[in-house]
Coordinates of C-alpha atoms in Angstrom, one line a residue:
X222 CA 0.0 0.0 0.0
X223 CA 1.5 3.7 -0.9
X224 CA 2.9 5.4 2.4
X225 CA 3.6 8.2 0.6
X226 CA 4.7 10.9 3.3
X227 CA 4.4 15.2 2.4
X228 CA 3.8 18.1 3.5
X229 CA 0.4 19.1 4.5
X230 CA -1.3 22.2 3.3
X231 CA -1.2 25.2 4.9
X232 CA -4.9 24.9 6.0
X233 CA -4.7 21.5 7.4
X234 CA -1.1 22.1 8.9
X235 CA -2.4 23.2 13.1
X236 CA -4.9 20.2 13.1
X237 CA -2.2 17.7 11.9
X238 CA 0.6 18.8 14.0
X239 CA -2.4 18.0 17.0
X240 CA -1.5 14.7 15.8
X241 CA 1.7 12.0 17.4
X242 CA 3.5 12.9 14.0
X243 CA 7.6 12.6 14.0
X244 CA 8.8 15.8 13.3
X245 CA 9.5 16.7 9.7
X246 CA 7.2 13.6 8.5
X247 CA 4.2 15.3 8.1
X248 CA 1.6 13.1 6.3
X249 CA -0.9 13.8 3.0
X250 CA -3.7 15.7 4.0
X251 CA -7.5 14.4 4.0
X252 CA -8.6 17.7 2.3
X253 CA -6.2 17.2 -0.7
X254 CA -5.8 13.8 -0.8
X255 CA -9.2 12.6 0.2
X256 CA -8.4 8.7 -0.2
X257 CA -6.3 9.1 2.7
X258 CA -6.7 9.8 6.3
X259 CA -3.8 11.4 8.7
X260 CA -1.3 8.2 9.6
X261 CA 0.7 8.9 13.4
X262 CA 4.1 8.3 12.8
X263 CA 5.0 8.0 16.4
X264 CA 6.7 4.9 17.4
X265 CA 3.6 3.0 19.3
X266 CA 2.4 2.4 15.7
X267 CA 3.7 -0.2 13.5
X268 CA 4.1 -0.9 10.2
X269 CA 1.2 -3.2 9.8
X270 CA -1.5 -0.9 11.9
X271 CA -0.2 2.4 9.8
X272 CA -1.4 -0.1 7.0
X273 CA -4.6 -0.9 9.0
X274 CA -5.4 2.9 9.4
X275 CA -4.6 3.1 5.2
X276 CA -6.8 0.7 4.5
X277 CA -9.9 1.6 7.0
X278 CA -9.8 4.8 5.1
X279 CA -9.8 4.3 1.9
X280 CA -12.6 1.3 2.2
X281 CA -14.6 4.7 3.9
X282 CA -13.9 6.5 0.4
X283 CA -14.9 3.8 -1.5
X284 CA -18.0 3.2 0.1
X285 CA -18.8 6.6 0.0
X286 CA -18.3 7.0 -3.8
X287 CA -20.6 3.9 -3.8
X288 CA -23.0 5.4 -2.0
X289 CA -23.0 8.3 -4.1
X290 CA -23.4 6.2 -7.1
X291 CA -26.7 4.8 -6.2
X292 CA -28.5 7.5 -5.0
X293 CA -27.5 9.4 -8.3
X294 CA -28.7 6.4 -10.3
X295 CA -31.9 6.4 -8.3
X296 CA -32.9 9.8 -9.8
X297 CA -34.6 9.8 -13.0
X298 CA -33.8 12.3 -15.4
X299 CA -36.7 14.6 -15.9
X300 CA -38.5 14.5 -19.4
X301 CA -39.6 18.0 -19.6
X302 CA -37.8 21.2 -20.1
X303 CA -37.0 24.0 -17.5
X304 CA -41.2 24.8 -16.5
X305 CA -40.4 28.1 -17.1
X306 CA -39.3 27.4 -21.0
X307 CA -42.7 27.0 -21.7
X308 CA -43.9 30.5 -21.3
X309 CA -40.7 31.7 -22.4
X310 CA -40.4 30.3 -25.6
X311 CA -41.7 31.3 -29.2
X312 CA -45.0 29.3 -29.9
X313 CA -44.5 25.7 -31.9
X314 CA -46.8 24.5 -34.4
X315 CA -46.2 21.0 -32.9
X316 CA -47.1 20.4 -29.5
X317 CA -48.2 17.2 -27.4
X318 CA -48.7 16.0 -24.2
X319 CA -48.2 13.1 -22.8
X320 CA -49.4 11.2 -20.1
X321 CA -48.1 7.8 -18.4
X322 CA -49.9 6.7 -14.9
X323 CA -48.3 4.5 -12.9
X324 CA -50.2 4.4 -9.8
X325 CA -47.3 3.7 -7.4
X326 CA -49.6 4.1 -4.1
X327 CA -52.6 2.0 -5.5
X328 CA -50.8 -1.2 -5.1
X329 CA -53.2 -3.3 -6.0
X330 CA -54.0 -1.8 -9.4
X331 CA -50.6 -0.5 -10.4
X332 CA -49.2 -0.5 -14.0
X333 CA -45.9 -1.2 -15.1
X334 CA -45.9 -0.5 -19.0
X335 CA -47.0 3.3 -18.7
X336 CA -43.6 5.0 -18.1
X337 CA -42.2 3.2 -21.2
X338 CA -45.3 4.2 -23.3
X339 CA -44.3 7.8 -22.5
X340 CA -40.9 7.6 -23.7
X341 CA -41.9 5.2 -26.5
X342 CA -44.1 7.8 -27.8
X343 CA -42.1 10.8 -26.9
X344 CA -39.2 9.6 -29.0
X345 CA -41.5 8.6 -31.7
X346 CA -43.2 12.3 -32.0
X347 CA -39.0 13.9 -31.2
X348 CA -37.1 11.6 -33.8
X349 CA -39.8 10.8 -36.9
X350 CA -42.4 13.8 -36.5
X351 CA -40.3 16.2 -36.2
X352 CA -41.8 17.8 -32.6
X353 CA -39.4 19.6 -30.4
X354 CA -39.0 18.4 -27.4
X355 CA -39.8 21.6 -25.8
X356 CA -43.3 21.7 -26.3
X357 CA -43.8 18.4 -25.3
X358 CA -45.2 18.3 -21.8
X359 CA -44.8 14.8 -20.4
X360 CA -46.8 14.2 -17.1
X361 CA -45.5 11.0 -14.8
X362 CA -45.2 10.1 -11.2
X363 CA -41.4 10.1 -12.0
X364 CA -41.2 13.5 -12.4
X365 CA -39.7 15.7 -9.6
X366 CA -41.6 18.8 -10.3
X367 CA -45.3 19.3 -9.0
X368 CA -46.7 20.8 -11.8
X369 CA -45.8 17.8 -13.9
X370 CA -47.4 15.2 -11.6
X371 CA -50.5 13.1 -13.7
X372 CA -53.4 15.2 -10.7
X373 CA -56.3 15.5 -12.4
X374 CA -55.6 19.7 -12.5
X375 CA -52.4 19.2 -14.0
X376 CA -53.7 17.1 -16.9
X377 CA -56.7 19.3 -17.4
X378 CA -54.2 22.3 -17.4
X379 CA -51.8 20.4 -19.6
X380 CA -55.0 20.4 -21.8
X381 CA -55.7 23.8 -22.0
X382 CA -52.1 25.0 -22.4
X383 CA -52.3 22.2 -25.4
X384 CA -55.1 23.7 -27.5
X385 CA -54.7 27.4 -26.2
X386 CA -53.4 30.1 -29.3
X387 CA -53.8 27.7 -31.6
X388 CA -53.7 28.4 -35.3
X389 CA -54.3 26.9 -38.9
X390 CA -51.6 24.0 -39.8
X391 CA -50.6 23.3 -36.3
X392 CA -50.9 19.6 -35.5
X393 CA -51.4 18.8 -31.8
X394 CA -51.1 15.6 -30.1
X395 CA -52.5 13.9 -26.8
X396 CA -51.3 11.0 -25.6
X397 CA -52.8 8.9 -22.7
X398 CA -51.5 5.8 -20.8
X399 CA -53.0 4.9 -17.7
X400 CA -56.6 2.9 -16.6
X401 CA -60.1 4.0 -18.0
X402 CA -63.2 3.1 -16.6
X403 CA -66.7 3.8 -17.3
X404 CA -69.3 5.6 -14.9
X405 CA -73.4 5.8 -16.1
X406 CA -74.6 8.5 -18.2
X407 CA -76.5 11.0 -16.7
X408 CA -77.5 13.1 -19.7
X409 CA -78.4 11.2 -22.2
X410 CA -75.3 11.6 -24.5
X411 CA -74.3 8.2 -24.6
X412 CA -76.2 5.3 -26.6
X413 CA -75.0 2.6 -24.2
X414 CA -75.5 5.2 -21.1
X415 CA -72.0 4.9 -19.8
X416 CA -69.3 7.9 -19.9
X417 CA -65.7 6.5 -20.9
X418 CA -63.1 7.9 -18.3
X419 CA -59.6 8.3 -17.8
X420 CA -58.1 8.2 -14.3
X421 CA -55.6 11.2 -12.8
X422 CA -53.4 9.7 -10.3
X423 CA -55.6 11.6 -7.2
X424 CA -59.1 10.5 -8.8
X425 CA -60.1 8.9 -5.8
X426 CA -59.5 12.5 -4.2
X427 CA -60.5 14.6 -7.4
X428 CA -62.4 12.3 -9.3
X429 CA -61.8 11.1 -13.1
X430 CA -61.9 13.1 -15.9
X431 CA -65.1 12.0 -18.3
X432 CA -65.3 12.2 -21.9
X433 CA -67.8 15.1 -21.9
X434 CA -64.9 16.9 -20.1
X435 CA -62.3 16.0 -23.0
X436 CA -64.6 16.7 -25.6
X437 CA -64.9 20.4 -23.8
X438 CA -61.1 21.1 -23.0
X439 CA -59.7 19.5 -26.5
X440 CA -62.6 18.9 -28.7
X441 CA -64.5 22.0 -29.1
X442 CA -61.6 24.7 -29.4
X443 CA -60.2 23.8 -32.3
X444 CA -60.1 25.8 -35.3
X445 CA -60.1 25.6 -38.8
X446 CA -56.8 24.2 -40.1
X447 CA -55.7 22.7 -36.4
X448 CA -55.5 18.9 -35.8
X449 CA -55.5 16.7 -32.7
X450 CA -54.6 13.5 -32.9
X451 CA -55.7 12.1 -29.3
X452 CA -54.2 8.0 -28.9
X453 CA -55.4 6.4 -25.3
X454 CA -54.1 3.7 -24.3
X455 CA -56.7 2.6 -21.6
X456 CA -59.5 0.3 -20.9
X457 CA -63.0 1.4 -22.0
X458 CA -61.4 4.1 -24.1
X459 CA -63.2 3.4 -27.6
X460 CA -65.5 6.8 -27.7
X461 CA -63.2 9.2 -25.0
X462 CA -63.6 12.0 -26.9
X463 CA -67.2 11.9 -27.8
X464 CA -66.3 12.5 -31.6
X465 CA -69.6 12.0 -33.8
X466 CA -68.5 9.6 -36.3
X467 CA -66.6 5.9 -35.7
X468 CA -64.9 4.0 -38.0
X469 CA -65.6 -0.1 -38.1
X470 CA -62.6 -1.5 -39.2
X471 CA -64.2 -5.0 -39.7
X472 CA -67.5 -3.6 -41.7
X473 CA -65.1 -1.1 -42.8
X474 CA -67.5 1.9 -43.2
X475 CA -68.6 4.8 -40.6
X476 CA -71.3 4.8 -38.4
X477 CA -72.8 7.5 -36.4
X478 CA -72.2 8.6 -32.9
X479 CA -74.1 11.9 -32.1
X480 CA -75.1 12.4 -28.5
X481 CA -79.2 11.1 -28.4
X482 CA -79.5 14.5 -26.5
X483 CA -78.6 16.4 -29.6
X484 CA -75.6 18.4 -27.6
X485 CA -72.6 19.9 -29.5
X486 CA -70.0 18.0 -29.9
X487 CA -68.4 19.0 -32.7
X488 CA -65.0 21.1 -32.8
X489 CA -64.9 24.9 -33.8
X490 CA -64.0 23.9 -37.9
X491 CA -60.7 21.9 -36.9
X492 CA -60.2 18.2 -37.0
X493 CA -60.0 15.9 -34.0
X494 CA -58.7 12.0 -34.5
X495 CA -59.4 9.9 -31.9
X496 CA -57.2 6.3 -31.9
X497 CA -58.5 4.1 -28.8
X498 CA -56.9 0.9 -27.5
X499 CA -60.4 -0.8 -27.2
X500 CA -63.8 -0.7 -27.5
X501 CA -65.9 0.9 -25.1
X502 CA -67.1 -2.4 -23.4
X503 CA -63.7 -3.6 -23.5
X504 CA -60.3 -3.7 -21.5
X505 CA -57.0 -3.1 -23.2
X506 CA -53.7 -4.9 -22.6
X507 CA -50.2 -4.5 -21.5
X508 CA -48.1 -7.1 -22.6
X509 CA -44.0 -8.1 -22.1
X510 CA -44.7 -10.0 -25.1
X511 CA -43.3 -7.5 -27.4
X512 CA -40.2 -6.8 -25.6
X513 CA -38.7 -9.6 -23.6
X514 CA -39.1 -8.7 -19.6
X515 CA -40.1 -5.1 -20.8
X516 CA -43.9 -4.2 -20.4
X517 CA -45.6 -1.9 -22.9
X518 CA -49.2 -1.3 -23.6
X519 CA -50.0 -3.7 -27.1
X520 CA -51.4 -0.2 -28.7
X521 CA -48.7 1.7 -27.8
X522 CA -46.1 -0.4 -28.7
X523 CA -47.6 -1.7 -32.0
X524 CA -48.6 1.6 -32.8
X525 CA -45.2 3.1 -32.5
X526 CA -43.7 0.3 -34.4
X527 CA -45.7 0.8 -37.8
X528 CA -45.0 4.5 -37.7
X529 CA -41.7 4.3 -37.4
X530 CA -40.7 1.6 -40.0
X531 CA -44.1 2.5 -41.9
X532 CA -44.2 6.7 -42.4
X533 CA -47.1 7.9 -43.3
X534 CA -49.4 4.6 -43.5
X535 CA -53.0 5.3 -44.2
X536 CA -55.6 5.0 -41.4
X537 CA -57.1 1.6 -43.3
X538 CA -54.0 0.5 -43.8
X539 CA -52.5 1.4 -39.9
X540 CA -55.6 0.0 -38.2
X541 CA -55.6 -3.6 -40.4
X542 CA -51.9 -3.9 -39.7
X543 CA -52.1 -3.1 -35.7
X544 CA -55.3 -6.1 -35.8
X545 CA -52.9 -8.1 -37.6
X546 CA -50.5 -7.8 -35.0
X547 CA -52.8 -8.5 -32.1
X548 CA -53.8 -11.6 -33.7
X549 CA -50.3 -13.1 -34.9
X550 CA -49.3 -12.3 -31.1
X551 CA -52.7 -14.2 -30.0
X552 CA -51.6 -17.2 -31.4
X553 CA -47.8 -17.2 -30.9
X554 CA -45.8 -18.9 -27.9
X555 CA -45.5 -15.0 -26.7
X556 CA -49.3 -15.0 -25.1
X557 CA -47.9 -16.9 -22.0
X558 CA -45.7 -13.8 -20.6
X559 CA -48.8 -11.2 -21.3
X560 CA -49.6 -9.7 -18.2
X561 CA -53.1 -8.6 -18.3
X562 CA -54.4 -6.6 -15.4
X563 CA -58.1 -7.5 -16.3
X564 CA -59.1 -10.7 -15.9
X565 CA -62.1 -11.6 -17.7
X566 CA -60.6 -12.4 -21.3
X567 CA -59.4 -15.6 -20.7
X568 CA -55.5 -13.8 -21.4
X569 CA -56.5 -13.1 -24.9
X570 CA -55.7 -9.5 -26.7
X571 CA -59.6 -9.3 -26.3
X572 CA -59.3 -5.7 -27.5
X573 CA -60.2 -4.3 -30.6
X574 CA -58.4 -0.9 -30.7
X575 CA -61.2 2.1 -32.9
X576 CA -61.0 4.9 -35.0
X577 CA -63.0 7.8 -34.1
X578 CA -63.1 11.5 -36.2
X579 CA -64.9 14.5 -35.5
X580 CA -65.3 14.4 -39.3
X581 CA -65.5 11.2 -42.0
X582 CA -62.5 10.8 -44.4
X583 CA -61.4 8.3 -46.5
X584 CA -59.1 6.0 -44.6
X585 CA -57.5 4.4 -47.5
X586 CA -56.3 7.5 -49.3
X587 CA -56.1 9.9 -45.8
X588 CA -52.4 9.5 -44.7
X589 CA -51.7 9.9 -40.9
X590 CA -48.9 12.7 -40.0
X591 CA -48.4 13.3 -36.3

C-alpha cells in the first residue's frame, strides 16, 4: 500500500501537528488527498497498523463514492424542459402532451408498461415527426416537479395550455397511458348510457376526468386548419372524446355517434382524430410480449412500431396492420408472458383498438402525420 509521506497544506497544517507525527514527517492531508486519512508516525504504531489505518480509510472512500453512485442512479432524469421554458419560448406548431400513470400508491392496481409508453411515444413524436422536445409536456409520477405530476388539474391544465393560441396548420397531439373506466350517463349523450373515463393519479380524491370533459377542453376549441390527434391507451377508451363519427374496421364503413340529446360536440371547424386501445365495453392490454421482460401497452407499442418503420401509412392501412398484430401475437408462444391486469378475457388480446373522427375521411387515401 502507498505510504507516501508530504507536507500538508497550509490549512490543514495546526490540526495535523495536534497529531503524534515525527517531526518533519508530516503526512498527505485528507482535504487534498481525500483517499487518505492522517497516519501517526510515532513509534507506538507499526508498520502493519499504519497499513490498517490506510486501508480503514480508503474502504470509507470507496463506500462513500458507492453510496453516491446509487443514489444518483436512483434519480430519473426529468423529461420535460426547464417549467419556465414553456412561457418563455416562441410558440411551436407541434405540441403534445403526454401522459403515463403508474399508480405507485394504489398497489393493488398498479401499471408497469406506462412510463415506457411515454418515452416510446415521446421519441416517436421527437425523432420521426419532427416535434421539439420543448413543447412536449410529459406528465408522470417520475417527475420531480409538482406541476408535472398526472393530478387530475395538472392534466386538465396540460390540456388547456395544449389547445390554447392555436392556429391553422398546427398539428397537436395527446397522448394517454393509464386505466379508463366507465361511470353511467346521466344526460343522455351516450347510446349505451355509460361515460368512458380516464383516471388522474388523485381520482379517488378529485375524481376522473369524463369524456364530456375531453370533448370540452380538446374537442370544441379547435379551429379551422388545427389537428388533434388524441391516442389512449386505456380500458374502456373506444369513444373518449365523444367524436360524432366511428370507424368499423371489420364492416369497414362509418357509423354514427351523435349524443341522443342532440348536444354539440363538434370542434370549432378543426379536425380531431381519436385512436382508442379498445372498445368501449372492452379492457386493453399490457403485454412483455413484445419486448422480452419489458412491459408496454399492445397499442402503444404496436402503434409506434408501424410508424416508425411504416411513415405515413393510411388509417385503413394502420388499423388492419395493428389487428394483424394482435392476432399473430394471440396465437404465438408469446401470449404466455402477457400480463393482463383485467381478468375476464381468458389472457387473450380481447381488445379491438377504434378509430374515431370528428369528421368522416377516406381511410384508404387519408395519410396519418403526427
Amino acid at each position: 500500500m502507498d505510504m507516501r509521506r508530504s507536507t500538508p497544506c497550509s490549512r490543514c497544517r495546526q490540526r495535523f501537528m495536534a497529531k503524534s507525527v515525527t517531526k518533519g514527517a508530516d503526512v498527505e492531508c485528507p482535504s487534498c488527498k481525500p483517499n487518505y486519512l492522517p497516519i501517526p508516525a510515532d513509534e507506538q504504531y507499526s508498520s502493519s497498523q499504519q497499513q490498517h489505518y490506510g486501508l480503514r480509510s480508503r474502504m470509507r472512500c470507496f463506500y462513500s463514492q458507492v453510496r453516491g453512485k446509487v443514489h444518483q442512479s436512483t434519480v430519473t432524469p426529468s423529461l420535460n424542459p426547464d417549467p419556465s421554458a414553456f412561457n418563455s419560448m416562441k410558440r411551436s406548431s407541434k405540441r403534445a402532451v403526454l401522459c403515463g400513470i403508474t399508480y405507485n400508491n394504489w398497489k393493488q392496481y398498479r401499471l408497469k408498461g406506462t412510463i415506457n409508453d411515454v418515452r416510446n411515444m415521446r421519441d416517436l413524436l421527437i425523432n420521426n415527426f419532427g416535434y421539439p422536445g420543448h413543447f412536449i409536456r410529459v406528465l408522470t409520477e417520475e417527475e420531480a416537479d409538482p406541476r408535472f405530476i398526472p393530478t387530475r388539474k395538472n392534466i386538465e391544465d396540460s390540456l388547456s395550455w395544449l389547445v390554447s393560441d392555436s392556429r391553422q396548420g398546427d398539428s397537436l397531439v395527446f397522448f394517454y397511458s393509464g386505466h379508463g373506466l366507465r361511470q353511467p350517463d346521466f344526460n343522455n349523450d351516450e347510446d349505451d348510457g355509460f361515460d368512458e373515463t380516464i383516471c388522474p393519479v388523485d381520482f379517488q380524491e378529485a375524481g376522473m376526468i369524463v369524456d364530456n370533459d375531453l370533448n370540452t377542453l380538446i374537442v370544441r376549441p379547435l379551429t379551422p386548419g388545427v389537428t388533434l390527434h388524441a391516442i389512449v391507451d386505456a380500458c374502456h377508451s373506444g369513444t373518449i372524446l365523444d367524436l360524432p363519427k366511428v370507424y368499423m374496421s371489420e364492416e369497414k364503413n362509418w357509423v354514427n355517434n351523435s349524443p341522443p340529446s342532440g348536444a354539440e360536440k363538434r370542434t370549432s371547424g378543426g379536425l380531431a382524430i381519436s385512436i382508442s386501445a379498445c372498445l368501449d365495453h372492452q379492457a386493453a392490454a399490457d403485454s412483455s410480449a413484445f419486448t422480452a421482460g419489458k412491459m408496454n401497452g399492445a397499442l402503444t407499442y404496436i402503434l409506434a412500431e408501424i410508424l416508425k418503420k411504416l411513415p405515413g401509412p393510411t388509417y385503413g392501412d394502420l388499423f388492419d396492420l395493428i389487428n394483424e398484430t394482435l392476432n399473430n401475437v394471440n396465437q404465438s408462444s408469446c401470449l404466455a408472458n402477457t400480463r393482463f391486469l383485467r381478468r375476464l378475457f381468458n389472457s387473450n388480446f380481447s381488445q379491438t383498438p377504434l378509430l374515431s373522427s370528428s369528421a368522416e375521411f377516406d381511410v384508404y387515401k387519408k395519410h396519418l402525420f403526427l
